[in-house]
């Protein structure tokens, strides 16, 4: 039996073309917002002298974490500065923070919605599976088509790749609030919003923060891929080193990513613990 | 007027309650319906009325539907059919906002596993009900503190729930339920998670609080002793239906059917029945009569003691047949042979505590109220036969 090939690829391309012609202004708007956020952040981070910035991050690390984290931040960031990747690392930080911010902005409400409605959860879950397992490179092409080259498609790709844990763990965290507590909140006459803000979100907070932490880590893992479509930053240094087979440079730039990852990871993790001890 | 009236309230867990109704009408059991239709009868056509200020206990074993029933009263579970009239208003028909107002103002709840909010301090837990109503911070803090004082937790306002013992946690739960001064308090197995001794303390305290608060309390329990101790009336449930409703004595002395009988047969009556249950009518005489009349009365009744009271039935003392006979010969008046230090007890003394008094007294023990008026007497045999469980009805009739 000769079944003709199902033209999924063609459909996707015609959808892409349709969107490009019909939703152009929307994409321009998105591009403007994201682009100016990333650039604004990057400019702000690079506005301060690197040593002052290092001191600032060290203080934040000490305040949120412990002495060890502060010490690591100081040494790690100084190393990055010393190797000459400071400016690019700050650009990467801006990209990662923007992508994470967007993920939180959309992921947390979507996760809340999933937790309140089984149908929504059943629809969203396979979409999230799809987003996380589809090779990330595939997102680059439509992202470029809609937003052209640069940092914006990089952010979009990072969001698509990084948002699922925030949605999943927000949903999970709220669903795991013990049923008798929810019942008590209902029995005293809470509105759904009061229940959410006074009970569910505070109790789910550690789980939601774990999701946000994962999202930040995944966004960071996208920086090299994003650099393939023109996103600047330390990811681009890695990418260039790889294409030019410069092991030493690649390792140095990679080290900058690692330092950034560890600092972001520990800070977000400790944020939860600090709140718990509160 | 009844503060809560429940009419034919039913809850079926499943998607075809109509079919379940017709099967119930055909007399199918809950088990058979569950097996053949995969639907569960939670509560089966329950009706009752509760008066203001009453402690109404709903008792049953696990799976009898009591926890479902109590949740139908504030619609934490939606009834499948039937009416719940609270202060004359059918809450089954209320919309979400009206229902919320009823829950905020009229009816509150205390939970089996306390259900305290772990991220809030004791004070913040107690003020929750007021906070969501938008009561100003100063005022709700003040009220919450007062309520905490009422349940004996002053000074623990800033602790977190998991820093407290179980008994203390449930006091917080109770305070949280009382802070908005509701008319009705639902207590779902509120003391079941506590140690037996603490549980007894909490029961006593609830009764004490109830003396001043006069709330309408609906108390769910699986513990018969608890039901008998605190209930003004008890509804006994089985398979989602109410088997019997009555006062503790009625349930004990006139079980409606074999199920109730089996349920109550192991009850330690000495901890349930009181002096008023076993006392019998006392034969009395007033002071203005002479020994001759007294002796005649005793002969007629075939008794050997007569209780002397004044016009308002206040107990003065006892005369014996022997002394009366001697007084007739020596010409003494009644007050010269009067024994004034008669043993007395109050009517709500438990039988368990009566043993000593009754067995050491030479004459029947007099039961008097708080104004010394004679209510009845307790003869030695009555206590023992009541405890053996076969004369409860006789004692009931003699009142």
XYZ file of C-alpha atoms in Angstrom:
677
model
C 0.000 0.000 0.000
C 1.379 3.324 -0.963
C 0.362 6.042 1.436
C 1.580 9.464 0.311
C 3.815 11.297 2.756
C 1.824 13.470 5.109
C 2.995 17.009 4.433
C 3.509 18.133 8.040
C 6.573 20.109 7.036
C 4.629 21.968 4.344
C 1.828 22.790 6.783
C 4.261 24.212 9.295
C 5.910 26.313 6.631
C 2.632 27.693 5.337
C 1.588 28.469 8.918
C 4.885 30.260 9.364
C 4.346 32.230 6.178
C 0.790 33.096 7.156
C 1.864 34.353 10.552
C 4.670 36.340 9.013
C 2.322 38.232 6.718
C -0.629 38.581 9.071
C 0.877 39.017 12.518
C 3.784 41.175 11.528
C 3.020 44.181 13.781
C 2.555 41.877 16.776
C 5.972 40.362 16.265
C 7.482 43.809 15.814
C 5.995 44.846 19.155
C 7.275 41.757 20.930
C 10.662 42.291 19.369
C 10.796 45.867 20.579
C 9.861 44.995 24.161
C 12.208 42.039 24.503
C 15.039 43.708 22.644
C 14.942 46.836 24.774
C 14.671 44.810 27.988
C 17.747 42.749 27.188
C 19.745 45.721 25.998
C 18.635 47.846 28.910
C 19.671 45.205 31.402
C 22.979 44.588 29.635
C 23.718 48.309 29.566
C 22.855 48.619 33.223
C 25.105 45.692 34.186
C 27.944 47.086 32.147
C 27.392 50.660 33.273
C 29.015 50.024 36.632
C 32.743 49.318 36.713
C 33.256 45.524 36.759
C 34.949 45.520 40.173
C 32.046 47.425 41.721
C 29.592 45.029 40.047
C 31.547 42.066 41.426
C 31.402 43.584 44.893
C 27.658 44.158 44.525
C 26.927 40.565 43.471
C 29.155 39.323 46.285
C 27.156 41.330 48.805
C 23.869 39.985 47.408
C 25.291 36.450 47.556
C 26.320 36.983 51.158
C 22.952 38.418 52.118
C 20.939 35.622 50.488
C 23.327 32.728 50.851
C 26.255 32.166 53.120
C 29.893 33.070 53.299
C 30.817 30.229 50.969
C 28.546 31.456 48.198
C 29.837 35.002 48.631
C 33.427 33.767 48.452
C 32.687 31.711 45.358
C 31.003 34.693 43.675
C 33.943 36.941 44.442
C 36.586 34.541 43.137
C 34.518 33.227 40.207
C 33.488 36.618 38.906
C 36.977 38.005 39.356
C 38.270 35.109 37.266
C 35.730 35.921 34.548
C 36.850 39.539 34.633
C 40.482 38.547 34.578
C 39.994 36.281 31.550
C 38.374 39.174 29.683
C 34.837 37.887 29.383
C 33.193 40.349 31.751
C 31.235 42.362 29.241
C 29.965 39.314 27.360
C 29.060 37.552 30.584
C 26.929 40.506 31.600
C 25.200 40.409 28.196
C 24.492 36.733 28.742
C 23.182 37.474 32.230
C 20.826 40.045 30.712
C 19.581 37.500 28.164
C 19.072 34.800 30.778
C 17.305 37.118 33.207
C 14.987 38.438 30.496
C 14.097 34.939 29.338
C 13.519 33.852 32.953
C 11.414 36.908 33.703
C 9.189 36.214 30.709
C 8.937 32.567 31.721
C 7.839 33.515 35.242
C 5.418 36.130 33.934
C 3.652 33.584 31.744
C 4.567 30.316 33.451
C 3.269 31.016 36.959
C -0.228 32.156 35.902
C -0.451 29.283 33.423
C 0.616 26.867 36.158
C -2.056 28.300 38.476
C -4.654 27.873 35.756
C -3.565 24.243 35.231
C -3.882 23.584 38.956
C -7.493 24.789 39.007
C -8.726 23.078 35.885
C -8.045 19.455 34.980
C -8.936 20.035 31.332
C -6.379 22.812 31.020
C -3.801 20.604 32.685
C -4.531 17.754 30.300
C -4.133 20.090 27.333
C -1.016 21.863 28.550
C 0.961 18.823 29.735
C 1.529 17.239 26.271
C 2.383 20.663 24.862
C 5.046 21.048 27.540
C 6.376 17.557 26.774
C 6.590 18.573 23.132
C 8.372 21.827 23.926
C 10.962 20.122 26.100
C 11.739 17.183 23.836
C 11.712 18.836 20.414
C 15.392 19.595 19.687
C 15.941 23.214 20.634
C 17.605 24.037 17.308
C 14.255 23.604 15.570
C 12.830 26.661 17.330
C 15.609 28.802 15.978
C 14.327 28.829 12.427
C 10.810 30.193 12.977
C 12.172 32.464 15.688
C 14.527 33.959 13.155
C 11.757 34.152 10.581
C 9.569 36.176 12.910
C 12.146 38.211 14.778
C 15.157 38.196 12.379
C 18.677 37.633 13.680
C 19.838 38.919 17.045
C 19.146 38.517 20.680
C 15.314 38.467 20.499
C 14.878 35.086 18.783
C 17.471 33.792 21.253
C 15.305 34.922 24.159
C 12.188 33.429 22.543
C 13.909 30.087 22.011
C 15.153 30.164 25.613
C 11.658 30.850 26.897
C 10.133 28.004 24.903
C 12.823 25.652 26.126
C 12.919 26.933 29.689
C 9.310 27.700 30.652
C 7.974 24.127 31.190
C 9.437 23.543 34.707
C 7.890 26.767 36.012
C 4.466 25.777 34.684
C 4.745 22.181 35.844
C 5.998 22.922 39.337
C 3.570 25.791 39.935
C 0.754 23.404 39.033
C 2.239 20.640 41.178
C 2.938 22.923 44.128
C -0.626 24.213 44.272
C -2.122 20.770 43.804
C 0.002 19.489 46.662
C -1.433 21.939 49.189
C -3.147 19.573 51.659
C -6.842 19.170 50.908
C -7.903 19.818 54.504
C -6.235 23.237 54.448
C -8.042 24.140 51.240
C -11.253 22.898 52.815
C -10.628 25.048 55.891
C -10.046 28.123 53.732
C -13.334 27.391 51.946
C -15.204 26.743 55.169
C -14.386 30.213 56.475
C -15.665 31.829 53.301
C -12.522 32.677 51.328
C -12.923 33.891 47.779
C -10.894 31.932 45.205
C -8.382 34.792 45.075
C -8.026 34.957 48.856
C -7.474 31.216 48.903
C -4.789 31.551 46.228
C -2.869 34.411 47.795
C -3.259 33.606 51.480
C -2.918 29.843 51.342
C -1.992 28.133 48.093
C 0.798 30.346 46.795
C 2.591 30.715 50.165
C 2.516 26.972 50.734
C 3.469 26.159 47.143
C 6.236 28.798 47.103
C 9.189 26.422 47.650
C 8.006 24.148 44.829
C 7.362 27.097 42.517
C 10.837 28.460 43.281
C 12.336 25.081 42.415
C 10.596 25.374 39.040
C 11.908 28.889 38.501
C 15.380 27.711 39.394
C 15.123 24.981 36.736
C 13.858 27.509 34.220
C 16.859 29.769 34.819
C 19.241 26.844 34.424
C 17.596 25.746 31.170
C 17.693 29.299 29.802
C 21.371 29.420 30.590
C 21.929 26.171 28.767
C 20.428 27.806 25.673
C 22.948 30.660 25.428
C 25.336 28.852 23.114
C 22.528 27.737 20.836
C 21.076 31.247 20.865
C 24.435 32.622 19.776
C 24.090 30.671 16.517
C 21.372 33.129 15.479
C 23.220 36.200 16.504
C 22.660 36.595 20.233
C 25.703 38.266 21.717
C 27.398 37.314 24.949
C 29.698 34.691 26.273
C 27.751 32.008 24.388
C 28.929 33.549 21.163
C 32.524 33.252 22.401
C 32.028 29.551 23.008
C 30.386 29.080 19.626
C 33.205 30.907 17.838
C 35.840 28.905 19.691
C 34.134 25.686 18.665
C 33.886 26.644 15.000
C 37.533 27.696 15.003
C 38.664 24.668 17.028
C 40.238 26.794 19.758
C 40.039 24.512 22.774
C 41.626 26.952 25.200
C 39.320 29.857 24.361
C 36.297 27.568 24.376
C 37.218 26.312 27.832
C 37.720 29.819 29.218
C 34.400 31.090 27.860
C 32.676 27.894 28.996
C 34.068 28.509 32.470
C 32.320 31.896 32.508
C 28.997 30.162 31.782
C 29.646 27.699 34.615
C 30.424 30.475 37.113
C 27.263 32.333 36.139
C 25.195 29.134 36.373
C 26.425 28.219 39.844
C 25.857 31.712 41.235
C 22.326 31.955 39.794
C 21.471 28.446 40.936
C 22.628 28.894 44.520
C 21.061 32.314 44.872
C 17.627 31.142 43.712
C 17.822 28.001 45.856
C 18.762 29.933 48.952
C 15.994 32.417 48.292
C 13.523 29.624 49.143
C 15.352 28.502 52.274
C 15.681 32.052 53.488
C 11.966 32.601 53.058
C 11.199 29.384 54.923
C 13.336 30.402 57.875
C 11.714 33.816 57.466
C -37.762 27.703 65.903
C -35.084 25.279 64.837
C -31.833 26.962 63.833
C -30.965 24.169 61.432
C -33.486 21.993 59.727
C -32.426 19.281 57.347
C -35.013 17.778 55.052
C -34.445 14.563 53.173
C -30.822 15.476 52.544
C -29.078 13.108 50.163
C -25.645 12.821 48.635
C -24.860 10.321 45.927
C -21.298 10.121 44.630
C -21.730 9.086 41.023
C -23.146 10.239 37.737
C -26.655 8.781 37.804
C -28.255 9.614 41.160
C -31.786 9.117 39.788
C -31.126 5.431 39.275
C -29.707 5.210 42.792
C -32.858 6.823 44.203
C -35.111 4.284 42.574
C -32.890 1.458 43.806
C -33.010 2.922 47.330
C -36.785 3.023 47.057
C -36.718 -0.641 46.151
C -34.855 -1.255 49.371
C -31.425 -1.965 47.971
C -28.566 -1.692 50.462
C -25.743 0.798 50.073
C -23.330 -2.080 49.465
C -25.419 -3.632 46.727
C -25.845 -0.281 44.995
C -22.109 0.341 45.164
C -21.389 -3.074 43.684
C -23.837 -2.902 40.812
C -23.810 0.769 39.840
C -20.350 1.930 40.986
C -22.100 4.787 42.753
C -21.794 5.504 46.448
C -24.593 6.607 48.694
C -22.889 9.099 50.991
C -25.943 10.374 52.842
C -29.353 8.814 52.465
C -32.469 10.968 52.979
C -31.522 12.402 56.337
C -33.914 14.711 58.171
C -33.577 16.381 61.551
C -34.019 19.710 63.292
C -31.600 21.298 65.730
C -32.599 23.866 68.311
C -30.469 26.925 69.115
C -27.916 26.271 71.859
C -28.058 22.533 71.424
C -25.059 20.214 71.173
C -26.173 17.816 68.496
C -23.890 14.842 68.062
C -23.792 12.887 64.827
C -22.272 9.527 65.581
C -21.390 6.575 63.451
C -18.563 4.277 62.485
C -16.201 5.233 59.685
C -17.977 5.081 56.359
C -21.358 5.788 57.910
C -21.544 9.136 56.117
C -21.243 11.428 59.126
C -18.343 13.477 57.759
C -20.137 13.814 54.433
C -23.308 14.885 56.211
C -21.591 17.659 58.145
C -20.015 18.959 54.931
C -23.412 19.114 53.288
C -24.493 21.534 56.013
C -22.044 24.225 54.846
C -21.873 22.890 51.299
C -18.226 21.954 51.318
C -19.841 19.033 49.535
C -22.781 19.810 47.273
C -25.952 17.925 48.225
C -27.504 15.844 45.465
C -30.982 16.653 46.752
C -32.798 17.843 49.841
C -32.852 21.032 51.854
C -30.667 22.558 54.534
C -32.564 25.367 56.225
C -30.287 27.533 58.311
C -32.263 30.129 60.241
C -35.086 29.420 57.839
C -33.043 29.939 54.664
C -32.316 27.048 52.325
C -28.568 27.271 51.804
C -28.667 24.727 48.987
C -30.188 27.459 46.812
C -27.694 30.198 47.648
C -25.278 31.484 45.011
C -21.534 31.526 45.625
C -21.462 34.985 47.194
C -24.448 34.371 49.498
C -22.952 31.059 50.559
C -19.659 32.793 51.305
C -21.459 35.249 53.578
C -23.149 32.390 55.463
C -19.784 30.709 55.940
C -18.205 33.949 57.119
C -20.876 35.012 59.555
C -23.145 32.161 60.572
C -21.477 28.801 60.404
C -17.875 27.897 61.070
C -15.935 24.694 61.387
C -13.306 22.860 63.417
C -11.443 20.033 61.722
C -10.243 16.590 62.767
C -6.610 17.123 61.832
C -6.791 20.770 62.928
C -6.094 22.047 59.377
C -4.139 25.009 60.712
C -2.280 27.053 58.137
C 1.365 26.085 58.718
C 2.827 29.316 57.321
C 0.794 31.529 59.650
C 1.358 32.156 63.336
C -1.239 31.152 65.912
C -2.625 34.678 65.938
C -2.686 34.879 62.146
C -4.514 31.563 62.013
C -7.167 32.736 64.443
C -7.719 36.056 62.704
C -8.054 34.429 59.279
C -11.853 34.411 59.260
C -11.942 38.131 60.047
C -9.091 38.991 57.704
C -10.914 37.661 54.646
C -13.966 39.700 55.629
C -11.843 42.820 55.470
C -11.961 43.600 59.201
C -9.330 46.207 60.091
C -6.058 44.817 61.393
C -6.250 46.388 64.865
C -9.755 45.132 65.471
C -9.219 41.594 64.227
C -5.987 41.242 66.212
C -7.829 42.336 69.334
C -10.643 39.866 68.733
C -8.208 37.070 67.909
C -6.304 37.718 71.132
C -9.483 37.684 73.173
C -10.561 34.409 71.613
C -7.150 32.864 72.234
C -7.462 33.881 75.857
C -10.873 32.244 75.980
C -9.406 28.885 74.926
C -6.451 29.244 77.290
C -3.714 30.085 74.799
C -2.797 33.611 75.833
C 0.896 34.301 75.248
C 1.313 31.833 72.383
C 0.166 34.241 69.668
C 3.452 34.334 67.802
C 4.183 30.609 67.757
C 3.782 28.593 64.580
C 1.248 25.752 64.715
C 3.817 22.976 64.500
C 5.511 24.292 67.637
C 2.397 23.393 69.658
C 1.102 20.078 70.999
C -1.957 18.447 69.471
C -4.282 19.663 72.203
C -3.016 23.205 71.855
C -3.291 23.063 68.079
C -6.925 22.106 68.351
C -7.508 24.969 70.762
C -6.187 27.212 68.004
C -8.602 25.471 65.640
C -11.427 26.105 68.072
C -10.427 29.752 68.488
C -10.283 30.142 64.719
C -13.814 28.771 64.545
C -15.104 31.048 67.280
C -13.430 34.321 66.359
C -16.166 35.545 64.027
C -18.795 34.699 66.641
C -20.820 32.297 64.485
C -24.205 30.978 65.569
C -23.329 27.476 64.471
C -20.132 25.547 65.019
C -19.468 22.372 63.055
C -16.937 20.125 64.757
C -15.788 17.269 62.552
C -14.204 14.640 64.818
C -12.555 17.607 66.459
C -11.061 15.667 69.366
C -10.513 12.291 67.703
C -6.863 12.929 66.923
C -6.024 13.720 70.562
C -4.816 11.458 73.388
C -7.637 10.103 75.544
C -6.776 12.277 78.545
C -6.393 15.457 76.500
C -9.578 14.554 74.684
C -11.461 14.420 77.968
C -10.029 17.782 79.018
C -11.111 19.284 75.728
C -14.613 17.864 76.104
C -14.877 19.392 79.561
C -13.619 22.708 78.290
C -16.006 22.680 75.377
C -18.908 22.086 77.757
C -17.664 24.856 80.009
C -17.317 27.255 77.080
C -20.734 26.218 75.871
C -22.216 27.266 79.215
C -21.330 30.853 78.441
C -21.395 30.849 74.625
C -24.645 29.013 73.941
C -23.676 28.209 70.357
C -25.427 25.586 68.339
C -22.818 22.865 68.009
C -22.914 19.971 65.607
C -20.332 17.509 66.760
C -19.242 14.551 64.664
C -17.673 11.592 66.411
C -17.189 7.848 66.149
C -16.695 7.580 69.896
C -19.853 6.684 71.797
C -18.463 7.744 75.169
C -17.728 11.170 73.715
C -21.199 11.383 72.208
C -22.837 10.471 75.494
C -20.667 12.893 77.450
C -21.252 16.014 75.442
C -24.384 15.454 73.384
C -27.736 16.973 74.255
C -29.069 14.779 71.499
C -27.405 12.140 69.401
C -28.116 11.038 65.851
C -26.754 7.583 65.150
C -25.855 6.919 61.517
C -25.377 3.734 59.549
C -24.791 3.412 55.804
C -25.591 7.075 55.224
C -28.949 7.007 56.993
C -29.904 8.134 60.478
C -30.894 5.093 62.538
C -32.000 6.860 65.693
C -32.138 10.367 67.108
C -32.551 10.936 70.798
C -31.056 12.043 74.080
C -28.181 9.934 75.387
C -30.548 8.222 77.836
C -33.054 7.425 75.120
C -30.366 5.903 72.957
C -29.067 3.828 75.860
C -32.331 2.804 77.357
C -34.519 2.491 74.289
C -32.328 1.477 71.370
C -34.385 1.733 68.182
C -33.129 -1.503 66.708
C -30.603 -4.287 67.014
C -27.875 -2.169 65.409
C -28.131 0.562 68.023
C -28.383 -2.048 70.741
C -25.142 -3.652 69.612
C -23.576 -0.244 69.388
C -24.378 0.693 72.949
C -23.998 -2.657 74.689
C -20.378 -2.079 75.647
C -20.979 1.330 77.109
C -19.592 1.855 80.573
C -22.814 3.030 82.134
C -21.102 4.197 85.306
C -19.564 6.967 83.216
C -22.788 7.890 81.484
C -25.734 7.564 83.819
C -26.094 10.051 86.640
C -27.871 10.176 89.959
C -30.950 11.608 88.277
C -31.262 8.454 86.136
C -31.463 6.041 89.048
C -33.240 8.058 91.718
C -36.786 7.182 92.666
C -39.491 9.328 94.134
C -38.995 10.080 97.833
C -41.820 9.731 100.366
C -41.954 12.984 102.275
C -43.661 14.574 105.232
C -43.717 18.157 106.442
C -42.569 19.261 109.883
C -46.014 20.152 111.180
C -47.058 16.472 111.326
C -46.420 14.256 114.307
C -44.594 10.953 114.678
C -47.867 9.049 114.583
C -48.666 10.271 111.063
C -45.124 9.554 110.010
C -45.258 5.964 111.257
C -48.624 5.405 109.609
C -47.271 6.656 106.269
C -44.280 4.381 106.522
C -46.470 1.387 107.322
C -48.719 2.130 104.357
C -45.806 2.390 101.939
C -43.822 -0.420 103.510
C -40.741 1.725 104.015
C -38.549 2.446 107.003
C -37.531 6.077 106.386
C -39.400 9.233 105.673
C -37.867 12.457 104.336
C -38.886 15.649 106.055
C -39.190 18.739 103.874
C -40.524 22.248 104.258
C -43.234 23.828 102.123
C -40.850 24.543 99.220
C -39.631 20.934 99.326
C -36.291 21.896 100.821
C -34.838 18.888 102.595
C -34.657 19.173 106.385
C -33.866 15.649 107.457
C -35.015 12.055 107.845
C -37.074 10.198 110.406
C -36.886 6.430 110.810
C -39.767 4.093 111.675
C -37.946 2.900 114.807
C -37.485 6.444 116.185
C -41.078 7.327 115.317
C -42.422 4.346 117.271
C -40.250 5.292 120.264
C -41.373 8.948 119.992
C -45.034 7.952 120.099
C -44.414 6.110 123.406
C -42.351 8.918 124.976
C -44.490 11.718 123.496
C -41.681 13.438 121.564
C -42.281 15.772 118.584
C -41.058 15.104 115.082
C -38.176 17.563 115.215
C -36.744 15.820 118.293
C -36.177 12.561 116.404
C -35.076 14.222 113.138
C -31.755 13.079 111.681
C -30.405 16.183 110.066
C -27.080 15.026 108.564
C -28.556 12.927 105.796
C -26.235 12.023 102.928
C -27.015 14.124 99.847
C -25.764 14.260 96.238
C -26.525 16.496 93.292
C -28.482 15.020 90.364
C -25.627 15.132 87.838
C -23.166 13.035 89.809
C -22.088 10.032 87.738
C -22.944 6.572 88.965
C -19.281 5.717 89.164
C -18.862 8.402 91.809
C -22.058 7.421 93.615
C -20.812 3.997 94.686
C -18.970 5.146 97.798
C -21.693 7.456 99.061
C -24.482 4.972 98.524
C -22.685 1.956 99.973
C -21.531 3.762 103.136
C -24.907 5.389 103.891
C -27.284 3.628 106.271
C -30.341 5.207 104.682
C -31.081 5.947 100.992
C -29.096 8.915 99.658
C -31.124 12.039 98.967
C -30.749 13.811 95.627
C -31.111 17.569 95.998
C -30.741 20.432 93.538
C -28.577 23.481 94.123
C -31.285 25.049 96.324
C -31.462 22.006 98.580
C -34.824 20.922 97.225
C -35.418 17.199 97.362
C -35.625 15.632 93.906
C -35.564 11.984 94.840
C -33.639 9.295 96.625
C -31.280 6.571 95.570
C -31.618 3.132 97.063
C -28.592 0.896 97.093
C -29.949 -1.698 94.693
C -30.856 0.851 92.048
C -27.248 1.750 91.314
C -26.187 -1.828 90.816
C -29.155 -2.797 88.715
C -28.739 0.292 86.539
C -25.137 -0.645 85.951
C -26.100 -4.162 85.005
C -28.033 -2.459 82.245
C -31.504 -3.925 82.781
C -33.315 -1.358 84.847
C -32.536 1.774 82.913
C -36.082 1.958 81.662
C -37.514 1.546 85.141
C -35.355 4.376 86.368
C -36.508 6.414 83.407
C -40.147 5.837 84.226
C -39.791 6.692 87.867
C -38.698 10.235 87.095
